[in-house]
Coordinates of C-alpha atoms in Angstrom, one line a residue:
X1 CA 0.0 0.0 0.0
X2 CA 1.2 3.3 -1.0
X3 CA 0.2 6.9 -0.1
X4 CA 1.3 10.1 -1.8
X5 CA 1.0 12.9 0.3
X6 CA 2.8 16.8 0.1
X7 CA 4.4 18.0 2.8
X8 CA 4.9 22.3 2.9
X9 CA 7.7 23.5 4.9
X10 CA 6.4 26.9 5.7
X11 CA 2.7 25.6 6.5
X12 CA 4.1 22.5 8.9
X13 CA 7.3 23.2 10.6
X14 CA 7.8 20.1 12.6
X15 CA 7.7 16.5 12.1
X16 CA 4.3 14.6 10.7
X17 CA 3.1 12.3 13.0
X18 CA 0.9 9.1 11.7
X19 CA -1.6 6.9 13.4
X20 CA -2.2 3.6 12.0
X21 CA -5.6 1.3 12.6
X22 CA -5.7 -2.3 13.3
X23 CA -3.3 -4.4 11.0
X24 CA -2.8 -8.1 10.7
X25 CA -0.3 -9.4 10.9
X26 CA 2.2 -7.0 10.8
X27 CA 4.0 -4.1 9.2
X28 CA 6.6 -2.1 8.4
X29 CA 6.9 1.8 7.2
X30 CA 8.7 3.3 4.5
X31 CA 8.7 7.0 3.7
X32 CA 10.6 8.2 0.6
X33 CA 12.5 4.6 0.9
X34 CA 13.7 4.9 4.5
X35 CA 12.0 2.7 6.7
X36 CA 10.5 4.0 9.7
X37 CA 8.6 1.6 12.0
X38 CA 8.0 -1.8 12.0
X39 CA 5.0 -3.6 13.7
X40 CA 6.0 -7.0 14.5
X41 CA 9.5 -8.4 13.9
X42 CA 11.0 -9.5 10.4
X43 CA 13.8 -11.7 9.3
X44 CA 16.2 -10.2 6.7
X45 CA 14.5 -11.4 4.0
X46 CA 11.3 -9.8 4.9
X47 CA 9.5 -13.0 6.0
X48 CA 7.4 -12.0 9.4
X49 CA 8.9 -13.4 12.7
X50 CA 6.2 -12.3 15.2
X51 CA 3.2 -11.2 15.0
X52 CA 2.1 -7.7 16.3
X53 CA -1.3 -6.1 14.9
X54 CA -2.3 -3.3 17.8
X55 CA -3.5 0.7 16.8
X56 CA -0.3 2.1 16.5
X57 CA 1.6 6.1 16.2
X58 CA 5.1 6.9 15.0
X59 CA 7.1 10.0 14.0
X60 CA 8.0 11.3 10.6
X61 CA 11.0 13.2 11.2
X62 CA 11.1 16.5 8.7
X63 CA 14.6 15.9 7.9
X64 CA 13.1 12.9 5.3
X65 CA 10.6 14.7 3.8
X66 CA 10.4 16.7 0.3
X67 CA 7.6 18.6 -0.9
X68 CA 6.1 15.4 -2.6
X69 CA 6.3 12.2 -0.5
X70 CA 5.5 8.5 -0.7
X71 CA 4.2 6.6 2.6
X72 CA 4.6 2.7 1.8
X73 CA 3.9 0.2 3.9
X74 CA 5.0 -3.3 3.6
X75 CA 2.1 -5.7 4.5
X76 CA 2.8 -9.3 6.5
X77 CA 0.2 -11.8 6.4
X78 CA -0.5 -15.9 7.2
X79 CA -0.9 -17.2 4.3
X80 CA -4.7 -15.4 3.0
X81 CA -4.8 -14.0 6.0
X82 CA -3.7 -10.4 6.9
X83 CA -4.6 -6.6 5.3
X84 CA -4.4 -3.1 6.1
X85 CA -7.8 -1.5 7.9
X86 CA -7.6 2.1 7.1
X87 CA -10.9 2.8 9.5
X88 CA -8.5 4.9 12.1
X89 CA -5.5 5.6 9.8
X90 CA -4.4 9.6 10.2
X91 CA -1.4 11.6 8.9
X92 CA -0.7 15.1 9.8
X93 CA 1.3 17.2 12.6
X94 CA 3.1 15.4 15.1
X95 CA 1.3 17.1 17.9
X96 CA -2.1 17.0 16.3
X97 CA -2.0 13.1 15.7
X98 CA -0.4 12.3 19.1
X99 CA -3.1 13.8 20.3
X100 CA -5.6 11.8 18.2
X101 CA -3.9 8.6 19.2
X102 CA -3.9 8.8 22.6
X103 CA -8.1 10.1 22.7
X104 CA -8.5 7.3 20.9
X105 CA -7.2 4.8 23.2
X106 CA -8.7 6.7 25.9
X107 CA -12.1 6.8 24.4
X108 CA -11.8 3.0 24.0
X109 CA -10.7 2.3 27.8
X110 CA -13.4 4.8 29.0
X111 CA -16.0 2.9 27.6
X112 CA -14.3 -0.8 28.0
X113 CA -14.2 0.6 31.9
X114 CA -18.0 1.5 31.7
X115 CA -18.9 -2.3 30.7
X116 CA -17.1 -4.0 33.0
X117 CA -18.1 -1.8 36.4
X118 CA -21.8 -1.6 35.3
X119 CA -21.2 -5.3 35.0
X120 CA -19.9 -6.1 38.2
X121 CA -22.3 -3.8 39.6
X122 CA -25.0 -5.7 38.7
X123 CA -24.0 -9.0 39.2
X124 CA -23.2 -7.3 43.1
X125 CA -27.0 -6.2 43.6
X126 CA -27.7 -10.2 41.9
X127 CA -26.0 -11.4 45.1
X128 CA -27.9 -9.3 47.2
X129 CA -30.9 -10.3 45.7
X130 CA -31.2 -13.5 44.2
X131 CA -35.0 -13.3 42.7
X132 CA -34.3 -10.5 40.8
X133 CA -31.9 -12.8 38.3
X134 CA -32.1 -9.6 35.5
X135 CA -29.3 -8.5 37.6
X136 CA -27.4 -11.2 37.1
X137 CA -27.9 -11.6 33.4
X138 CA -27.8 -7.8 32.3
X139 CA -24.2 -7.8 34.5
X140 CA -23.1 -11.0 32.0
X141 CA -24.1 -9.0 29.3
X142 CA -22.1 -6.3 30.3
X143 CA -19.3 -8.7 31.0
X144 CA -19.6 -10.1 27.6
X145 CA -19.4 -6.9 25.5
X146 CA -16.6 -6.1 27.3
X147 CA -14.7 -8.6 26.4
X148 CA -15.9 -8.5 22.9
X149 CA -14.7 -4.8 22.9
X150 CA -10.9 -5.7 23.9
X151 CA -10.7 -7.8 21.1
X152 CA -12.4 -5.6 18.4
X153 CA -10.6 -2.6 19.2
X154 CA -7.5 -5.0 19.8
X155 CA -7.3 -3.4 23.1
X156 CA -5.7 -6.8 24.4
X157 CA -2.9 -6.7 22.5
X158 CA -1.5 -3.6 24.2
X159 CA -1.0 -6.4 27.6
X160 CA -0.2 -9.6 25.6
X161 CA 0.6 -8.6 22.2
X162 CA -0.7 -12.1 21.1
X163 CA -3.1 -12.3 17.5
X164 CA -4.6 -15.5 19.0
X165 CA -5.5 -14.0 22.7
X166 CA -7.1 -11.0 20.8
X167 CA -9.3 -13.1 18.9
X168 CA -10.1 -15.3 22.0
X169 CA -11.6 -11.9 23.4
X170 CA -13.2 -10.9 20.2
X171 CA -15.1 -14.6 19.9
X172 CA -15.5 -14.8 23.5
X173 CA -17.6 -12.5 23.6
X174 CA -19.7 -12.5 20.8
X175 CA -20.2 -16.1 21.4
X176 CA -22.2 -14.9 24.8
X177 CA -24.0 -11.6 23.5
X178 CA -27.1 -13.6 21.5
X179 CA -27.5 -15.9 25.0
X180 CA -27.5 -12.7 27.3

């Protein structure tokens, strides 16, 4: 995958910062030929080594950059399996997209967070009163969506890094939403 993008000096001073979505399996990121991040770990001849597919920001440094540009990214995938998501991709001032990035994951926690309290919350008042059992199953539902939400917004892979623990979350939890 390729993007061209300009870059004016006297409009942006500083470096460009660029937030990147949810990529399997893993990655790495060329501007103007000069590789600048890798997702994941590959062996010299470009075949991937580890797996690493978690929302992700890194720094353009101006000192690269022309007035035309080329971002290029170098896509590793299982077999089929594996693609770019550009849902949350953003390029711009370093500052600006920082910022972006770390909303985004806090937008994401907040509302993770919200799930699993109102969850236990309500599986809390369930053991206080058994007979009213809505407690108990609106507080699995909230359980459930939770851990849906860690794997769809790969949230897990921030604490285990691990492509098959993310999708344990992701089915986990959808498996348990129709029941609930």
């Amino acid at each position: 995958n390729r993007i061209r993008f300009s870059y004016d000096k006297e409009a942006i001073s500083g470096n460009l910062g660029v937030m990147t979505p949810y990529v399997d399996h893993g990655y790495e990121a060329f501007v103007n030929g000069v590789k600048l991040y890798s997702a994941g770990e590959f062996s010299s001849d470009g075949k991937l080594i580890k797996l690493s597919n978690k929302y992700d920001y890194f720094v353009i440094p101006k000192e690269i950059l022309k007035t035309e540009n080329v971002l290029s990214f170098r896509i590793a995938g299982f077999g089929e399996l594996g693609g770019f998501a550009f849902t949350e991709f953003y390029i711009g001032e370093e500052k600006i997209v920082r910022n972006k990035y770390e909303t985004f994951l806090m937008r994401i926690l907040f509302f993770i967070s919200i799930f699993f309290f109102v969850g236990l919350y309500h599986i809390t008042l369930y053991l206080s009163r058994k007979k009213e059992k809505s407690y108990f199953y609106f507080g699995l539902l909230s359980i459930a969506t939770f851990i849906h939400m860690i794997g769809v917004k790969s949230l897990g892979l921030w604490f285990f890094d691990n492509t098959w623990i993310n999708l344990y979350f992701n089915g986990a939890g959808l498996l348990f939403l129709p029941f609930l």
